[in-house]
Coordinates of C-alpha atoms and ligand atoms in Angstrom, one line a residue:
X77 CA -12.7 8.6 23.9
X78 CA -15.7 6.8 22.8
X79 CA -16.9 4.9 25.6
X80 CA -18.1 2.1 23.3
X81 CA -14.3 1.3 22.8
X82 CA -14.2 0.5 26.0
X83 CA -15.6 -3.0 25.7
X84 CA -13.9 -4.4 23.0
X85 CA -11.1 -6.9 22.7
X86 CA -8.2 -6.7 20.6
X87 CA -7.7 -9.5 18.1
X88 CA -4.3 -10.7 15.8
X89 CA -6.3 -11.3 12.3
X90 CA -3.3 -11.4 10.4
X91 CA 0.7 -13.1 11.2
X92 CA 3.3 -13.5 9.0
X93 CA 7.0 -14.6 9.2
X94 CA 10.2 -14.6 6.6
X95 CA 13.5 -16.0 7.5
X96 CA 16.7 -15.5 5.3
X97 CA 17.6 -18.4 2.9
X98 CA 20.7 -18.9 3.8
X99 CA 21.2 -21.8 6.1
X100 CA 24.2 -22.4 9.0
X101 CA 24.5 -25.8 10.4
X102 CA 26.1 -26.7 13.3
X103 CA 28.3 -28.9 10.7
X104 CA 29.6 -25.4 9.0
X105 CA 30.0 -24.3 13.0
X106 CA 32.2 -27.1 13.3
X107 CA 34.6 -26.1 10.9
X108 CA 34.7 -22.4 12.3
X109 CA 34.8 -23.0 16.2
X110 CA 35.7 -25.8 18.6
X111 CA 32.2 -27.3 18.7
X112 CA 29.9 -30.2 17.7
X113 CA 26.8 -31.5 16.9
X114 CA 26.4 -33.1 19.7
X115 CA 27.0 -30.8 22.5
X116 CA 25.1 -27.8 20.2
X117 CA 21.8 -30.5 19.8
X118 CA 22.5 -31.8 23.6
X119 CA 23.0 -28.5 25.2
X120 CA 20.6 -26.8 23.2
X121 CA 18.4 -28.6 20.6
X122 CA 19.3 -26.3 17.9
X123 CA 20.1 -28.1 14.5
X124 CA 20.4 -25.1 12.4
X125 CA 19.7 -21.3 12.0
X126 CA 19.2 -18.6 9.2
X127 CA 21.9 -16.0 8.1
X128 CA 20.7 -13.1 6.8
X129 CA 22.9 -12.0 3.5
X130 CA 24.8 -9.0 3.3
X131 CA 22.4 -6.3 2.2
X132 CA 19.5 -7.6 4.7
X133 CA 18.9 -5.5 8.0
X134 CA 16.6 -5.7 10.3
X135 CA 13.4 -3.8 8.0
X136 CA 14.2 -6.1 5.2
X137 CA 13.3 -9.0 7.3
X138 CA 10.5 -7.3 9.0
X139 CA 9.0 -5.8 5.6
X140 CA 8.6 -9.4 4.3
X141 CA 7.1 -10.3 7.6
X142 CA 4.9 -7.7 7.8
X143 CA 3.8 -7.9 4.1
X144 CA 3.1 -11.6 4.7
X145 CA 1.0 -10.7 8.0
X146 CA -0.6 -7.7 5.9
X147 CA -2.1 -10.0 3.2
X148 CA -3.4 -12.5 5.6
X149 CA -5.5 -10.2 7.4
X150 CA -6.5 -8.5 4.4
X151 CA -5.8 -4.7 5.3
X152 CA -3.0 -2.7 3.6
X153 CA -0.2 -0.9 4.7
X154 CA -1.5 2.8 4.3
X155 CA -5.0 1.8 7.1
X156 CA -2.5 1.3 10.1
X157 CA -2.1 3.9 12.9
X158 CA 0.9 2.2 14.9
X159 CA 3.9 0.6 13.5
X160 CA 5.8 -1.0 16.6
X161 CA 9.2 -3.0 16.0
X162 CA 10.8 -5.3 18.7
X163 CA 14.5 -5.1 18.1
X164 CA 18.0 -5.3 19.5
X165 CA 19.4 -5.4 16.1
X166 CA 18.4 -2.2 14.3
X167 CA 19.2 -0.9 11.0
X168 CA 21.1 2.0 13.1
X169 CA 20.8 3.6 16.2
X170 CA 17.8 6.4 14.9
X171 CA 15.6 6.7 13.3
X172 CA 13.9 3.5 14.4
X173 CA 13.5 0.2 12.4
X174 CA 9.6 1.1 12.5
X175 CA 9.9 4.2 10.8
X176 CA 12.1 3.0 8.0
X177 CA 9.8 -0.4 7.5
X178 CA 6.7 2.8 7.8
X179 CA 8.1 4.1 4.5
X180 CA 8.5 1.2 2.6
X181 CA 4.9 -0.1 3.7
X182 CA 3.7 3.2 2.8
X183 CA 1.8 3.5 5.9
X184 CA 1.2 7.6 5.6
X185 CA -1.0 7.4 8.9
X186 CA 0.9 5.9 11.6
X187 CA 3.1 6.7 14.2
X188 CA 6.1 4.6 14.2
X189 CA 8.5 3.2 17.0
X190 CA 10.6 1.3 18.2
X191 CA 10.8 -1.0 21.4
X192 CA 13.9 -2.5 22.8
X193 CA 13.3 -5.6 25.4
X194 CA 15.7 -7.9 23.6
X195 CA 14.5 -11.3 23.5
X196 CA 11.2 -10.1 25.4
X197 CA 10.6 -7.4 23.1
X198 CA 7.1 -9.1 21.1
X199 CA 5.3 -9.7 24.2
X200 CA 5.9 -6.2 25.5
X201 CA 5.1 -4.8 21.5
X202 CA 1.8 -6.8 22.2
X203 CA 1.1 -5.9 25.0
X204 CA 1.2 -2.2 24.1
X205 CA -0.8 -2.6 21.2
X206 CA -3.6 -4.7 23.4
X207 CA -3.6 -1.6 25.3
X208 CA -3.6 1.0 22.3
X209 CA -6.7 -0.6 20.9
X210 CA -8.6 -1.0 24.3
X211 CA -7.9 2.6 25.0
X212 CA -9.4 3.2 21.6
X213 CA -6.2 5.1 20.7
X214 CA -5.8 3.3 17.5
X215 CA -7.8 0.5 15.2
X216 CA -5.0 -1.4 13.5
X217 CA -1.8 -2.2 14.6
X218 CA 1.2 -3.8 13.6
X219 CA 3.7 -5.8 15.8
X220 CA 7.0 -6.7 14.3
X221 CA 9.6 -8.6 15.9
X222 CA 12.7 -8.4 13.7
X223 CA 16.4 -9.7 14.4
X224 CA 19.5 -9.9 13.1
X225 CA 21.1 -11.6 15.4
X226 CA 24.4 -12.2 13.1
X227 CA 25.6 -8.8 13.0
X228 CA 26.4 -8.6 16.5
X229 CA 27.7 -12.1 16.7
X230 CA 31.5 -13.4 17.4
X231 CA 32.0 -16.4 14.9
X232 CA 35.4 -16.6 16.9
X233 CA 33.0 -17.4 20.2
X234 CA 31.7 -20.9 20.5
X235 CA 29.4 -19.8 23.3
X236 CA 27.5 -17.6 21.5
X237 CA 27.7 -18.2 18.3
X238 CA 25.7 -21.8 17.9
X239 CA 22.8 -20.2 19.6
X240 CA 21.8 -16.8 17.4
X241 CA 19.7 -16.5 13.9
X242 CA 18.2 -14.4 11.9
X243 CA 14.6 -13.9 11.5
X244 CA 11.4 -11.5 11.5
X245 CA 7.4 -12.5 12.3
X246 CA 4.3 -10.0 12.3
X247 CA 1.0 -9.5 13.5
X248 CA -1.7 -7.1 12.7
X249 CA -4.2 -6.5 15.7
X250 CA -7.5 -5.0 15.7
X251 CA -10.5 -4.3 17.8
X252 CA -12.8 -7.7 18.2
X253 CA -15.3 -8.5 20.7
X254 CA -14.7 -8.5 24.4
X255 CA -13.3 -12.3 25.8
X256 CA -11.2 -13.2 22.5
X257 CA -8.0 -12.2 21.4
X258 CA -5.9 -10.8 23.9
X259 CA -7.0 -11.5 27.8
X260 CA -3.7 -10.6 29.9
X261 CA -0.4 -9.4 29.5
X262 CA 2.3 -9.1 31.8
X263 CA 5.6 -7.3 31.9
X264 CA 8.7 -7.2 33.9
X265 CA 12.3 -6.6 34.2
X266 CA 15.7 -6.3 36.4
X267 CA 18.6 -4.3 35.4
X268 CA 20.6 -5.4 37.8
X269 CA 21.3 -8.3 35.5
X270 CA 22.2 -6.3 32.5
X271 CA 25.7 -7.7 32.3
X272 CA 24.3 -11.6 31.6
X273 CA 23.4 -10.8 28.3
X274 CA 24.3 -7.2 26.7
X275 CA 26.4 -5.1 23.6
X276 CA 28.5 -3.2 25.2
X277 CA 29.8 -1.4 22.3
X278 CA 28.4 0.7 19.7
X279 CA 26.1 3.1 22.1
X280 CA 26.7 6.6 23.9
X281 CA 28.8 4.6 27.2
X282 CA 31.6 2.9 24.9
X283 CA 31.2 4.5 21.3
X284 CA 33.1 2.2 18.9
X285 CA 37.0 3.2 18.3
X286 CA 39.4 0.7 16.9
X287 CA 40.4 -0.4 20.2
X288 CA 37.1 -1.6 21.2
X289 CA 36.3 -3.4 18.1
X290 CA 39.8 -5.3 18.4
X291 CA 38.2 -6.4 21.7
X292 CA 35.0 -7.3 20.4
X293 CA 33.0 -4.4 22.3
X294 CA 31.1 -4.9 19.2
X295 CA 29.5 -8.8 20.2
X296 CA 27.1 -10.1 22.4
X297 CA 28.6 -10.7 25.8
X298 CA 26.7 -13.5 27.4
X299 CA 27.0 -15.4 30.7
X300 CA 24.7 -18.6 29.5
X301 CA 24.6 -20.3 33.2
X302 CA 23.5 -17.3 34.7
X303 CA 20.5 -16.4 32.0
X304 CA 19.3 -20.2 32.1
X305 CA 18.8 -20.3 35.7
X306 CA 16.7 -17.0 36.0
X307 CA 14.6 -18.1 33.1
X308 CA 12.9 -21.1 33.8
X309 CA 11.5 -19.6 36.9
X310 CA 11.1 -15.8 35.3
X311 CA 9.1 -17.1 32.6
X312 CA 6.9 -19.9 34.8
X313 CA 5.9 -17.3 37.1
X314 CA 4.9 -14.8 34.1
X315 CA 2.9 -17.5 32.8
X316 CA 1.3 -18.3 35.9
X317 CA 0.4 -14.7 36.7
X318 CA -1.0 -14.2 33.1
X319 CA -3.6 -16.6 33.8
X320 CA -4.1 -15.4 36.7
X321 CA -5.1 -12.0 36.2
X322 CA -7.3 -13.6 33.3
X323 CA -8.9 -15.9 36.1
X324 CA -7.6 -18.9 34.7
X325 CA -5.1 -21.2 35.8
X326 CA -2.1 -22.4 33.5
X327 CA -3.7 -26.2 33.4
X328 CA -6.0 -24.2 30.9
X329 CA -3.8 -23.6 28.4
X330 CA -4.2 -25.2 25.4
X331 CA -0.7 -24.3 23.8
X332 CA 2.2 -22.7 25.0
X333 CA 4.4 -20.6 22.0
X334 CA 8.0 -19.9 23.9
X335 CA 10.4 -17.9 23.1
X336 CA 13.1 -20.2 21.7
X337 CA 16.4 -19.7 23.5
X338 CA 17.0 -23.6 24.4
X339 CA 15.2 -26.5 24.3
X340 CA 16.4 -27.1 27.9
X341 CA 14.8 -24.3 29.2
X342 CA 11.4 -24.8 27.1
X343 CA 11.2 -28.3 28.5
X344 CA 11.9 -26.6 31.8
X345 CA 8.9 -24.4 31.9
X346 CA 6.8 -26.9 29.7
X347 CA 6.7 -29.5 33.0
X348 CA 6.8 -27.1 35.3
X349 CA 3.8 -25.8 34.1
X350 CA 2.3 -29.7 33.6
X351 CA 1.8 -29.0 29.9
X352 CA 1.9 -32.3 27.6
X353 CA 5.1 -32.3 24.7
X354 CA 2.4 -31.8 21.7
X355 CA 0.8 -28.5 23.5
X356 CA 4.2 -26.8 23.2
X357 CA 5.1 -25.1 20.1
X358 CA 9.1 -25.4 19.0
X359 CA 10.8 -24.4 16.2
X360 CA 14.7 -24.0 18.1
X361 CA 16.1 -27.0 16.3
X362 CA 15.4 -25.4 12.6
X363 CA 15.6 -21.5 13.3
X364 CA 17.5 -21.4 16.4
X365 CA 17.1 -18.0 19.1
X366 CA 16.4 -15.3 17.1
X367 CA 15.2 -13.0 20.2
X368 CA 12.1 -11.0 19.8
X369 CA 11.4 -12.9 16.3
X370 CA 11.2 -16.0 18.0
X371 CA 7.5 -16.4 19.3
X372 CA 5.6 -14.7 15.8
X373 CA 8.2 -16.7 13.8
X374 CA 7.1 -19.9 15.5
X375 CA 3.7 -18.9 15.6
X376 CA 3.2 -18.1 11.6
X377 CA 5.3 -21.5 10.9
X378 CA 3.1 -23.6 13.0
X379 CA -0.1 -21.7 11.4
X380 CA 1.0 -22.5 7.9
X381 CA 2.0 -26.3 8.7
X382 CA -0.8 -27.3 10.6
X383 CA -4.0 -24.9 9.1
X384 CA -6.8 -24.8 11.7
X385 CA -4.8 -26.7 14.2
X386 CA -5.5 -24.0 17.1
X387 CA -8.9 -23.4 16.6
X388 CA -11.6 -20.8 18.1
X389 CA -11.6 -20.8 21.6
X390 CA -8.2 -22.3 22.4
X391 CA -5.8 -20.9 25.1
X392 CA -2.5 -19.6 23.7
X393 CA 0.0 -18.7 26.4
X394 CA 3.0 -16.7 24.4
X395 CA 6.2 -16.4 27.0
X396 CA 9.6 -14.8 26.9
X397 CA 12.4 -13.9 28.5
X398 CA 15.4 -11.9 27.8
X399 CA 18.7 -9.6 27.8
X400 CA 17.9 -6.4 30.3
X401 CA 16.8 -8.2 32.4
X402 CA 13.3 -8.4 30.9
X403 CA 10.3 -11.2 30.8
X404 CA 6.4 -11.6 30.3
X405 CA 3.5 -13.4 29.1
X406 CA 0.5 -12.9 26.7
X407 CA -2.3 -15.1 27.1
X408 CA -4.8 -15.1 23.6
X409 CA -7.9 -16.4 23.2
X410 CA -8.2 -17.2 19.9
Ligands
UT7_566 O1 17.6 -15.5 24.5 C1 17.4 -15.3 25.9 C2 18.6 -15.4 26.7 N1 19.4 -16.5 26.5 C3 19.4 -17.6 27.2 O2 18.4 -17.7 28.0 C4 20.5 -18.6 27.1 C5 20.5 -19.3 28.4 N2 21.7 -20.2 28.5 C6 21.9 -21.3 27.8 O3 21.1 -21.6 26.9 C7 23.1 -22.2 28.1 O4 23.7 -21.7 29.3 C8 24.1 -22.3 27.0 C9 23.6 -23.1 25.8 C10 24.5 -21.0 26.5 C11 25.4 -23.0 27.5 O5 25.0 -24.3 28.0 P1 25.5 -24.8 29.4 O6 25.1 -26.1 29.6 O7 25.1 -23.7 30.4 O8 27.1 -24.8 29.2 P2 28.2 -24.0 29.9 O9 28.2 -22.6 29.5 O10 28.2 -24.3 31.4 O11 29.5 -24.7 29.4 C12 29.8 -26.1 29.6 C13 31.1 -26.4 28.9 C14 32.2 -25.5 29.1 O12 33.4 -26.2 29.1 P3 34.2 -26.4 30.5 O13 34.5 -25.1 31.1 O14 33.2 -27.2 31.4 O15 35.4 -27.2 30.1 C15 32.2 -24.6 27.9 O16 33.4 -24.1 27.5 O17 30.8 -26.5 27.5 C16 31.7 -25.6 26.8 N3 31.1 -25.1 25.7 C17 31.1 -25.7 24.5 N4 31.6 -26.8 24.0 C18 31.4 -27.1 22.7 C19 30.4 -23.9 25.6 N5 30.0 -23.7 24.4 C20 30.4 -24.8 23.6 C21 30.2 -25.2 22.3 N6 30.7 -26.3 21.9 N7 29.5 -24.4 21.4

């Protein structure tokens, strides 16, 4: 390795997000489950979400994202050396989502792959590629966080099915001086929570049979009170120790980006953390969760509606929390 590479930061110079057209309120919810407005905007602050049509998977979505994140930073698809892809929804089982969006990027130079931390899985693509590009083990990366989230969702199952969308953002990092960009990351999970939020079917332990897809194997199976209680806490003290290991505190954090799973959760973690309405980016009421899309998705859409808005030098504290268990946080300088 070239020891030079050693003191060099690693830098997002390009994002980009795409969300399906289609639109599903929580009026068309009303008319398929026993639900309402109300309690979906009370208990959750989500409005609406995205559907993705028929013939769009998981690489459609991420190939607009990525094209979009491609452009901005000005470098094409065939100068990248890593292709990762947060995803629980993928096209199929292997090869991954990354090596299928590799093709159709024509990115002849990178290795491809996959990562599968469900809603957490951006902040743990990130934090690989920080660590790919400060190892000097590649120069340009992309990070993809792709869902969709309606493939795997029961329409028949009020509990879960007001809160998923569809959705993909992108990133492309590269080397930049030491002190900007990235400064920590942090990663963590529990499996002895794996049956709050899982898919039971479809995999090697319950292979799908017609049986199991008459009992919905097939769905998210979610115990809500359970996930929002570990959340608040997993994802203020990932927060916390992100700016720690940085040697900052979280009162320097200019904004917070959170994965969107419910706005009672964000507000949660927004005044735990003593963090003022404005600093906190949302996007839940629009584009409800769309798991590891959620943070570059609301990220890219605050980017294009308020240019120049985070400017050099300010904190960005990304934080997520998800299915596996599995949370962490990314703090940026940007
Ligand atoms: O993406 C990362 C991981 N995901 C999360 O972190 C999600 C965390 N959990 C949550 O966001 C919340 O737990 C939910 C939004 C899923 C549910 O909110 P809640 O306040 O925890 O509601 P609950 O599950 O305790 O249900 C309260 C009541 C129940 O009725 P009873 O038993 O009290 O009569 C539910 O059957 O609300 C009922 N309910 C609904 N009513 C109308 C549940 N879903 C709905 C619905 N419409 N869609």
């Amino acid at each position: 390795m070239n020891s030079n590479k050693k003191i060099r930061g690693a830098c997002i110079t390009g994002i980009g997000c795409y969300v399906p057209e289609k639109v599903l309120t929580n009026q068309d919810l009303e008319k398929m489950v026993d639900t309402s407005d109300e309690w979906i905007v009370t208990r959750t602050g989500i409005k609406e979400r995205r559907i993705a049509a028929e013939n769009e998977a998981a690489s459609d979505l991420a190939y607009h994202a990525s094209m979009d994140a491609l452009k901005k930073a000005g470098v094409k698809g065939r100068d990248l050396d890593q292709i990762i892809v947060a995803t629980a929804t993928s096209d199929m089982i292997f090869p991954s989502t990354a090596c299928l969006l590799q093709d159709r990027l024509g990115s002849k130079n990178s290795a491809a792959y996959d990562v599968t931390a469900a809603c957490s899985g951006f902040i743990y693509g990130i934090s690989m590629a920080h660590s790919m590009i400060l190892t000097g083990k590649a120069e340009k990366i992309l990070v993809v966080g792709s869902e969709v989230l309606s493939s795997m969702t029961d329409y028949t199952d009020r509990k879960t099915c007001v809160l998923f969308g569809d959705g993909a953002g992108a990133v492309v990092m590269e080397p930049c001086e030491a002190g900007k960009g990235v400064l920590a990351t942090y990663m963590r999970s529990d499996g002895s929570y794996t049956d709050l939020l899982y898919k039971p079917g479809g995999g090697s332990r319950m292979p799908l049979t017609p049986e199991r897809l008459k009992e919905g194997q097939q769905y998210i199976h979610m115990k809500g009170d359970g996930l929002f209680k570990y959340a608040v806490k997993a994802m203020v003290s990932a927060a916390r120790k992100t700016a720690k290991d940085a040697g900052l505190t979280t009162e320097d954090v200019d904004y917070l980006i959170p994965h969107q799973a419910n706005i009672r959760i964000i507000e949660g973690v927004r005044k735990r953390l003593k963090l003022k309405k404005e600093q906190v980016i949302v996007n839940i009421d629009r584009i409800g969760n769309t798991s590891s899309a959620s943070i570059p998705i609301a990220w890219c859409e605050y980017e294009r509606n308020h240019p120049g808005k985070i400017s050099g030098g300010d904190l960005v504290m990304l934080v997520a929390f998800g299915g596996g268990l599995t949370w962490g946080a990314v703090l940026y300088r940007k």
